[in-house]
JSON list of C-alpha atoms in Angstrom, two decimals:
[
{"chain": "A", "resi": 1450, "resn": "MET", "atom": "CA", "xyz": [135.45, -14.24, 91.66]},
{"chain": "A", "resi": 1451, "resn": "LYS", "atom": "CA", "xyz": [138.02, -11.35, 90.72]},
{"chain": "A", "resi": 1452, "resn": "TYR", "atom": "CA", "xyz": [137.13, -7.81, 91.84]},
{"chain": "A", "resi": 1453, "resn": "LEU", "atom": "CA", "xyz": [139.12, -4.75, 91.23]},
{"chain": "A", "resi": 1454, "resn": "ILE", "atom": "CA", "xyz": [139.73, -2.76, 94.15]},
{"chain": "A", "resi": 1455, "resn": "SER", "atom": "CA", "xyz": [141.18, 0.81, 94.88]},
{"chain": "A", "resi": 1456, "resn": "GLY", "atom": "CA", "xyz": [144.31, 1.02, 96.48]},
{"chain": "A", "resi": 1457, "resn": "GLN", "atom": "CA", "xyz": [144.40, 4.91, 96.72]},
{"chain": "A", "resi": 1458, "resn": "ARG", "atom": "CA", "xyz": [142.50, 7.51, 97.80]},
{"chain": "A", "resi": 1459, "resn": "ALA", "atom": "CA", "xyz": [140.90, 9.43, 95.03]},
{"chain": "A", "resi": 1460, "resn": "GLY", "atom": "CA", "xyz": [138.13, 12.07, 94.98]},
{"chain": "A", "resi": 1461, "resn": "ARG", "atom": "CA", "xyz": [135.03, 10.27, 95.65]},
{"chain": "A", "resi": 1462, "resn": "LYS", "atom": "CA", "xyz": [133.28, 11.34, 92.09]},
{"chain": "A", "resi": 1463, "resn": "ARG", "atom": "CA", "xyz": [136.52, 10.45, 90.32]},
{"chain": "A", "resi": 1464, "resn": "PHE", "atom": "CA", "xyz": [136.66, 6.96, 92.02]},
{"chain": "A", "resi": 1465, "resn": "PHE", "atom": "CA", "xyz": [133.06, 5.62, 91.25]},
{"chain": "A", "resi": 1466, "resn": "ASP", "atom": "CA", "xyz": [133.44, 7.41, 87.87]},
{"chain": "A", "resi": 1467, "resn": "GLU", "atom": "CA", "xyz": [136.43, 5.11, 87.00]},
{"chain": "A", "resi": 1468, "resn": "LEU", "atom": "CA", "xyz": [134.62, 1.86, 88.16]},
{"chain": "A", "resi": 1469, "resn": "TYR", "atom": "CA", "xyz": [131.52, 2.45, 86.57]},
{"chain": "A", "resi": 1470, "resn": "ALA", "atom": "CA", "xyz": [133.57, 3.10, 83.34]},
{"chain": "A", "resi": 1471, "resn": "LEU", "atom": "CA", "xyz": [134.66, -0.86, 84.00]},
{"chain": "A", "resi": 1472, "resn": "GLY", "atom": "CA", "xyz": [131.14, -2.12, 83.64]},
{"chain": "A", "resi": 1473, "resn": "GLN", "atom": "CA", "xyz": [128.32, -2.27, 81.05]},
{"chain": "A", "resi": 1474, "resn": "GLU", "atom": "CA", "xyz": [124.68, -0.94, 81.85]},
{"chain": "A", "resi": 1475, "resn": "GLY", "atom": "CA", "xyz": [123.22, -3.56, 84.46]},
{"chain": "A", "resi": 1476, "resn": "LYS", "atom": "CA", "xyz": [126.95, -4.78, 85.61]},
{"chain": "A", "resi": 1477, "resn": "ARG", "atom": "CA", "xyz": [127.94, -1.63, 87.71]},
{"chain": "A", "resi": 1478, "resn": "ASP", "atom": "CA", "xyz": [127.12, -2.96, 91.27]},
{"chain": "A", "resi": 1479, "resn": "ILE", "atom": "CA", "xyz": [129.91, -1.65, 93.57]},
{"chain": "A", "resi": 1480, "resn": "TYR", "atom": "CA", "xyz": [131.23, -4.30, 96.06]},
{"chain": "A", "resi": 1481, "resn": "GLY", "atom": "CA", "xyz": [132.66, -3.29, 99.63]},
{"chain": "A", "resi": 1482, "resn": "LEU", "atom": "CA", "xyz": [135.07, -6.39, 100.51]},
{"chain": "A", "resi": 1483, "resn": "CYS", "atom": "CA", "xyz": [136.39, -7.34, 104.13]},
{"chain": "A", "resi": 1484, "resn": "SER", "atom": "CA", "xyz": [138.94, -10.32, 104.78]},
{"chain": "A", "resi": 1485, "resn": "PRO", "atom": "CA", "xyz": [138.48, -12.31, 107.62]},
{"chain": "A", "resi": 1486, "resn": "THR", "atom": "CA", "xyz": [139.47, -10.65, 111.18]},
{"chain": "A", "resi": 1487, "resn": "ARG", "atom": "CA", "xyz": [142.05, -12.76, 113.24]},
{"chain": "A", "resi": 1488, "resn": "GLU", "atom": "CA", "xyz": [142.82, -12.95, 116.76]},
{"chain": "A", "resi": 1489, "resn": "ASP", "atom": "CA", "xyz": [146.24, -12.15, 116.81]},
{"chain": "A", "resi": 1490, "resn": "GLU", "atom": "CA", "xyz": [145.51, -8.93, 114.35]},
{"chain": "A", "resi": 1491, "resn": "GLU", "atom": "CA", "xyz": [144.16, -5.70, 115.48]},
{"chain": "A", "resi": 1492, "resn": "THR", "atom": "CA", "xyz": [143.51, -4.66, 111.23]},
{"chain": "A", "resi": 1493, "resn": "PHE", "atom": "CA", "xyz": [141.29, -6.05, 108.62]},
{"chain": "A", "resi": 1494, "resn": "ASP", "atom": "CA", "xyz": [141.51, -5.24, 104.42]},
{"chain": "A", "resi": 1495, "resn": "TYR", "atom": "CA", "xyz": [138.66, -3.62, 103.36]},
{"chain": "A", "resi": 1496, "resn": "GLY", "atom": "CA", "xyz": [138.33, -2.65, 99.74]},
{"chain": "A", "resi": 1497, "resn": "ILE", "atom": "CA", "xyz": [135.49, -0.90, 97.38]},
{"chain": "A", "resi": 1498, "resn": "GLY", "atom": "CA", "xyz": [135.44, -2.14, 93.97]},
{"chain": "A", "resi": 1499, "resn": "VAL", "atom": "CA", "xyz": [133.61, -4.25, 91.12]},
{"chain": "A", "resi": 1500, "resn": "ILE", "atom": "CA", "xyz": [133.47, -7.56, 89.78]},
{"chain": "A", "resi": 1501, "resn": "LEU", "atom": "CA", "xyz": [136.01, -8.22, 86.80]},
{"chain": "A", "resi": 1502, "resn": "HIS", "atom": "CA", "xyz": [133.74, -9.70, 84.13]},
{"chain": "A", "resi": 1503, "resn": "GLU", "atom": "CA", "xyz": [135.09, -11.43, 80.53]},
{"chain": "A", "resi": 1504, "resn": "GLU", "atom": "CA", "xyz": [133.90, -8.25, 78.92]},
{"chain": "A", "resi": 1505, "resn": "THR", "atom": "CA", "xyz": [135.66, -6.11, 81.20]},
{"chain": "A", "resi": 1506, "resn": "PRO", "atom": "CA", "xyz": [138.15, -3.95, 78.78]},
{"chain": "A", "resi": 1507, "resn": "VAL", "atom": "CA", "xyz": [141.34, -5.21, 79.95]},
{"chain": "A", "resi": 1508, "resn": "GLU", "atom": "CA", "xyz": [143.21, -1.79, 78.52]},
{"chain": "A", "resi": 1509, "resn": "LYS", "atom": "CA", "xyz": [140.93, 0.11, 81.36]},
{"chain": "A", "resi": 1510, "resn": "VAL", "atom": "CA", "xyz": [141.94, -2.63, 83.96]},
{"chain": "A", "resi": 1511, "resn": "GLU", "atom": "CA", "xyz": [145.52, -2.48, 83.46]},
{"chain": "A", "resi": 1512, "resn": "LYS", "atom": "CA", "xyz": [145.71, 1.50, 83.55]},
{"chain": "A", "resi": 1513, "resn": "LEU", "atom": "CA", "xyz": [143.78, 1.10, 86.96]},
{"chain": "A", "resi": 1514, "resn": "LEU", "atom": "CA", "xyz": [146.58, -1.31, 88.17]},
{"chain": "A", "resi": 1515, "resn": "SER", "atom": "CA", "xyz": [149.15, 1.22, 87.18]},
{"chain": "A", "resi": 1516, "resn": "GLN", "atom": "CA", "xyz": [147.26, 3.87, 89.17]},
{"chain": "A", "resi": 1517, "resn": "GLY", "atom": "CA", "xyz": [147.67, 1.71, 92.51]},
{"chain": "A", "resi": 1518, "resn": "TYR", "atom": "CA", "xyz": [144.26, -0.45, 92.17]},
{"chain": "A", "resi": 1519, "resn": "ARG", "atom": "CA", "xyz": [144.65, -4.07, 92.79]},
{"chain": "A", "resi": 1520, "resn": "ILE", "atom": "CA", "xyz": [142.84, -7.19, 92.05]},
{"chain": "A", "resi": 1521, "resn": "TRP", "atom": "CA", "xyz": [140.94, -9.25, 95.04]},
{"chain": "A", "resi": 1522, "resn": "GLU", "atom": "CA", "xyz": [140.08, -12.56, 94.43]},
{"chain": "A", "resi": 1523, "resn": "THR", "atom": "CA", "xyz": [137.95, -14.80, 96.35]},
{"chain": "A", "resi": 1524, "resn": "GLY", "atom": "CA", "xyz": [136.69, -18.68, 96.06]},
{"chain": "A", "resi": 1525, "resn": "PRO", "atom": "CA", "xyz": [133.66, -20.22, 96.14]},
{"chain": "A", "resi": 1526, "resn": "ALA", "atom": "CA", "xyz": [132.00, -20.34, 99.45]},
{"chain": "A", "resi": 1527, "resn": "THR", "atom": "CA", "xyz": [128.34, -20.40, 101.07]},
{"chain": "A", "resi": 1528, "resn": "TYR", "atom": "CA", "xyz": [127.15, -17.12, 101.96]},
{"chain": "A", "resi": 1529, "resn": "ALA", "atom": "CA", "xyz": [124.01, -15.94, 104.19]},
{"chain": "A", "resi": 1530, "resn": "VAL", "atom": "CA", "xyz": [122.19, -13.01, 102.63]},
{"chain": "A", "resi": 1531, "resn": "PHE", "atom": "CA", "xyz": [120.50, -10.27, 104.27]},
{"chain": "A", "resi": 1532, "resn": "SER", "atom": "CA", "xyz": [118.86, -7.12, 102.72]},
{"chain": "A", "resi": 1533, "resn": "CYS", "atom": "CA", "xyz": [120.01, -3.91, 104.87]},
{"chain": "A", "resi": 1534, "resn": "PHE", "atom": "CA", "xyz": [117.15, -1.05, 104.40]},
{"chain": "A", "resi": 1535, "resn": "GLY", "atom": "CA", "xyz": [118.17, 2.35, 105.60]},
{"chain": "A", "resi": 1536, "resn": "GLU", "atom": "CA", "xyz": [119.43, 6.03, 104.63]},
{"chain": "A", "resi": 1537, "resn": "ASP", "atom": "CA", "xyz": [122.75, 5.12, 105.80]},
{"chain": "A", "resi": 1538, "resn": "GLY", "atom": "CA", "xyz": [125.76, 2.34, 106.95]},
{"chain": "A", "resi": 1539, "resn": "GLY", "atom": "CA", "xyz": [124.02, 2.07, 110.37]},
{"chain": "A", "resi": 1540, "resn": "CYS", "atom": "CA", "xyz": [121.79, -0.33, 108.73]},
{"chain": "A", "resi": 1541, "resn": "ILE", "atom": "CA", "xyz": [124.92, -2.44, 108.19]},
{"chain": "A", "resi": 1542, "resn": "SER", "atom": "CA", "xyz": [126.01, -2.66, 111.73]},
{"chain": "A", "resi": 1543, "resn": "GLU", "atom": "CA", "xyz": [122.48, -3.52, 113.03]},
{"chain": "A", "resi": 1544, "resn": "MET", "atom": "CA", "xyz": [122.14, -6.18, 110.72]},
{"chain": "A", "resi": 1545, "resn": "TRP", "atom": "CA", "xyz": [125.84, -7.53, 111.83]},
{"chain": "A", "resi": 1546, "resn": "GLY", "atom": "CA", "xyz": [124.26, -7.57, 115.12]},
{"chain": "A", "resi": 1547, "resn": "ARG", "atom": "CA", "xyz": [121.05, -9.32, 114.17]},
{"chain": "A", "resi": 1548, "resn": "PHE", "atom": "CA", "xyz": [123.38, -11.89, 112.30]},
{"chain": "A", "resi": 1549, "resn": "PHE", "atom": "CA", "xyz": [125.08, -12.90, 115.52]},
{"chain": "A", "resi": 1550, "resn": "LYS", "atom": "CA", "xyz": [122.48, -12.45, 118.03]},
{"chain": "A", "resi": 1551, "resn": "GLU", "atom": "CA", "xyz": [119.69, -14.04, 116.08]},
{"chain": "A", "resi": 1552, "resn": "PHE", "atom": "CA", "xyz": [120.71, -15.64, 113.04]},
{"chain": "A", "resi": 1553, "resn": "LEU", "atom": "CA", "xyz": [123.72, -17.84, 114.46]},
{"chain": "A", "resi": 1554, "resn": "PRO", "atom": "CA", "xyz": [122.02, -19.29, 117.27]},
{"chain": "A", "resi": 1555, "resn": "GLN", "atom": "CA", "xyz": [118.84, -20.53, 115.31]},
{"chain": "A", "resi": 1556, "resn": "SER", "atom": "CA", "xyz": [120.19, -21.13, 111.76]},
{"chain": "A", "resi": 1557, "resn": "GLY", "atom": "CA", "xyz": [122.25, -24.35, 112.50]},
{"chain": "A", "resi": 1558, "resn": "TYR", "atom": "CA", "xyz": [125.09, -22.22, 110.68]},
{"chain": "A", "resi": 1559, "resn": "GLU", "atom": "CA", "xyz": [128.45, -20.94, 111.86]},
{"chain": "A", "resi": 1560, "resn": "HIS", "atom": "CA", "xyz": [130.33, -17.88, 110.51]},
{"chain": "A", "resi": 1561, "resn": "THR", "atom": "CA", "xyz": [133.84, -18.82, 108.48]},
{"chain": "A", "resi": 1562, "resn": "ASP", "atom": "CA", "xyz": [136.82, -17.13, 107.66]},
{"chain": "A", "resi": 1563, "resn": "GLU", "atom": "CA", "xyz": [136.03, -16.08, 104.05]},
{"chain": "A", "resi": 1564, "resn": "THR", "atom": "CA", "xyz": [135.60, -12.80, 102.57]},
{"chain": "A", "resi": 1565, "resn": "ASP", "atom": "CA", "xyz": [132.39, -11.03, 103.49]},
{"chain": "A", "resi": 1566, "resn": "PHE", "atom": "CA", "xyz": [131.14, -8.48, 101.39]},
{"chain": "A", "resi": 1567, "resn": "GLU", "atom": "CA", "xyz": [128.50, -5.68, 100.89]},
{"chain": "A", "resi": 1568, "resn": "ILE", "atom": "CA", "xyz": [126.77, -5.16, 97.37]},
{"chain": "A", "resi": 1569, "resn": "TYR", "atom": "CA", "xyz": [125.72, -1.79, 96.30]},
{"chain": "A", "resi": 1570, "resn": "PHE", "atom": "CA", "xyz": [123.20, -2.15, 93.44]},
{"chain": "A", "resi": 1571, "resn": "GLU", "atom": "CA", "xyz": [123.33, 0.04, 90.71]},
{"chain": "A", "resi": 1572, "resn": "LYS", "atom": "CA", "xyz": [119.70, -0.47, 90.54]},
{"chain": "A", "resi": 1573, "resn": "GLY", "atom": "CA", "xyz": [118.22, -1.73, 93.94]},
{"chain": "A", "resi": 1574, "resn": "ALA", "atom": "CA", "xyz": [115.11, -2.06, 95.33]},
{"chain": "A", "resi": 1575, "resn": "PRO", "atom": "CA", "xyz": [113.40, 1.01, 96.82]},
{"chain": "A", "resi": 1576, "resn": "GLY", "atom": "CA", "xyz": [115.13, 1.98, 100.18]},
{"chain": "A", "resi": 1577, "resn": "LEU", "atom": "CA", "xyz": [117.53, -0.86, 99.93]},
{"chain": "A", "resi": 1578, "resn": "PHE", "atom": "CA", "xyz": [120.92, 0.34, 101.19]},
{"chain": "A", "resi": 1579, "resn": "CYS", "atom": "CA", "xyz": [123.06, -2.60, 100.30]},
{"chain": "A", "resi": 1580, "resn": "GLU", "atom": "CA", "xyz": [122.87, -6.40, 100.85]},
{"chain": "A", "resi": 1581, "resn": "LEU", "atom": "CA", "xyz": [125.24, -8.05, 103.04]},
{"chain": "A", "resi": 1582, "resn": "TRP", "atom": "CA", "xyz": [127.07, -11.13, 102.25]},
{"chain": "A", "resi": 1583, "resn": "VAL", "atom": "CA", "xyz": [128.48, -13.28, 105.03]},
{"chain": "A", "resi": 1584, "resn": "PRO", "atom": "CA", "xyz": [130.04, -16.23, 104.64]},
{"chain": "A", "resi": 1585, "resn": "VAL", "atom": "CA", "xyz": [128.59, -19.55, 106.63]},
{"chain": "A", "resi": 1586, "resn": "THR", "atom": "CA", "xyz": [128.82, -23.18, 107.07]},
{"chain": "A", "resi": 1587, "resn": "VAL", "atom": "CA", "xyz": [126.52, -25.63, 108.68]},
{"chain": "A", "resi": 1588, "resn": "ARG", "atom": "CA", "xyz": [127.87, -26.10, 112.16]},
{"chain": "A", "resi": 1589, "resn": "LYS", "atom": "CA", "xyz": [129.15, -29.46, 113.11]},
{"chain": "A", "resi": 1590, "resn": "LYS", "atom": "CA", "xyz": [127.04, -31.41, 115.54]},
{"chain": "A", "resi": 1591, "resn": "MET", "atom": "CA", "xyz": [128.41, -32.56, 118.89]},
{"chain": "A", "resi": 1592, "resn": "ASP", "atom": "CA", "xyz": [129.29, -35.75, 119.70]},
{"chain": "A", "resi": 1593, "resn": "LYS", "atom": "CA", "xyz": [126.58, -36.86, 122.22]},
{"chain": "A", "resi": 1594, "resn": "LYS", "atom": "CA", "xyz": [129.04, -39.34, 123.61]},
{"chain": "A", "resi": 1595, "resn": "LEU", "atom": "CA", "xyz": [130.76, -36.16, 125.22]},
{"chain": "A", "resi": 1596, "resn": "PHE", "atom": "CA", "xyz": [127.84, -35.63, 127.38]},
{"chain": "A", "resi": 1597, "resn": "ARG", "atom": "CA", "xyz": [127.08, -39.11, 128.78]}
]
């Protein structure tokens, strides 16, 4: 997938108006993308943007790229998807805690080093703040011979 991500700080209304203008009705969901964190790094990349579809107007994308926006590309991955219900971003932090404390130990999956993201739906369910998409893979089984 390709996402157009803001590369600058703009007024909140102007920023979202520019992103919404790229999509057609029903395709104006906003994505918050987060790069994986590395042990030897203290920071990570985070971007807010929209998916670029075939029908996204090229001239609008080029204009925003010239203003400092950038394209963030992700490859295919398997994701565990969690609905975050709440009034603010606190529900995202709560869901991350549940992901590590409840989901991972019981699921047979492990977290991978792919981009994770939140989706803020143009028309979401009542009370839904966002969906959290966390990249996972099936946990490798331990070799029983190691424990003999």
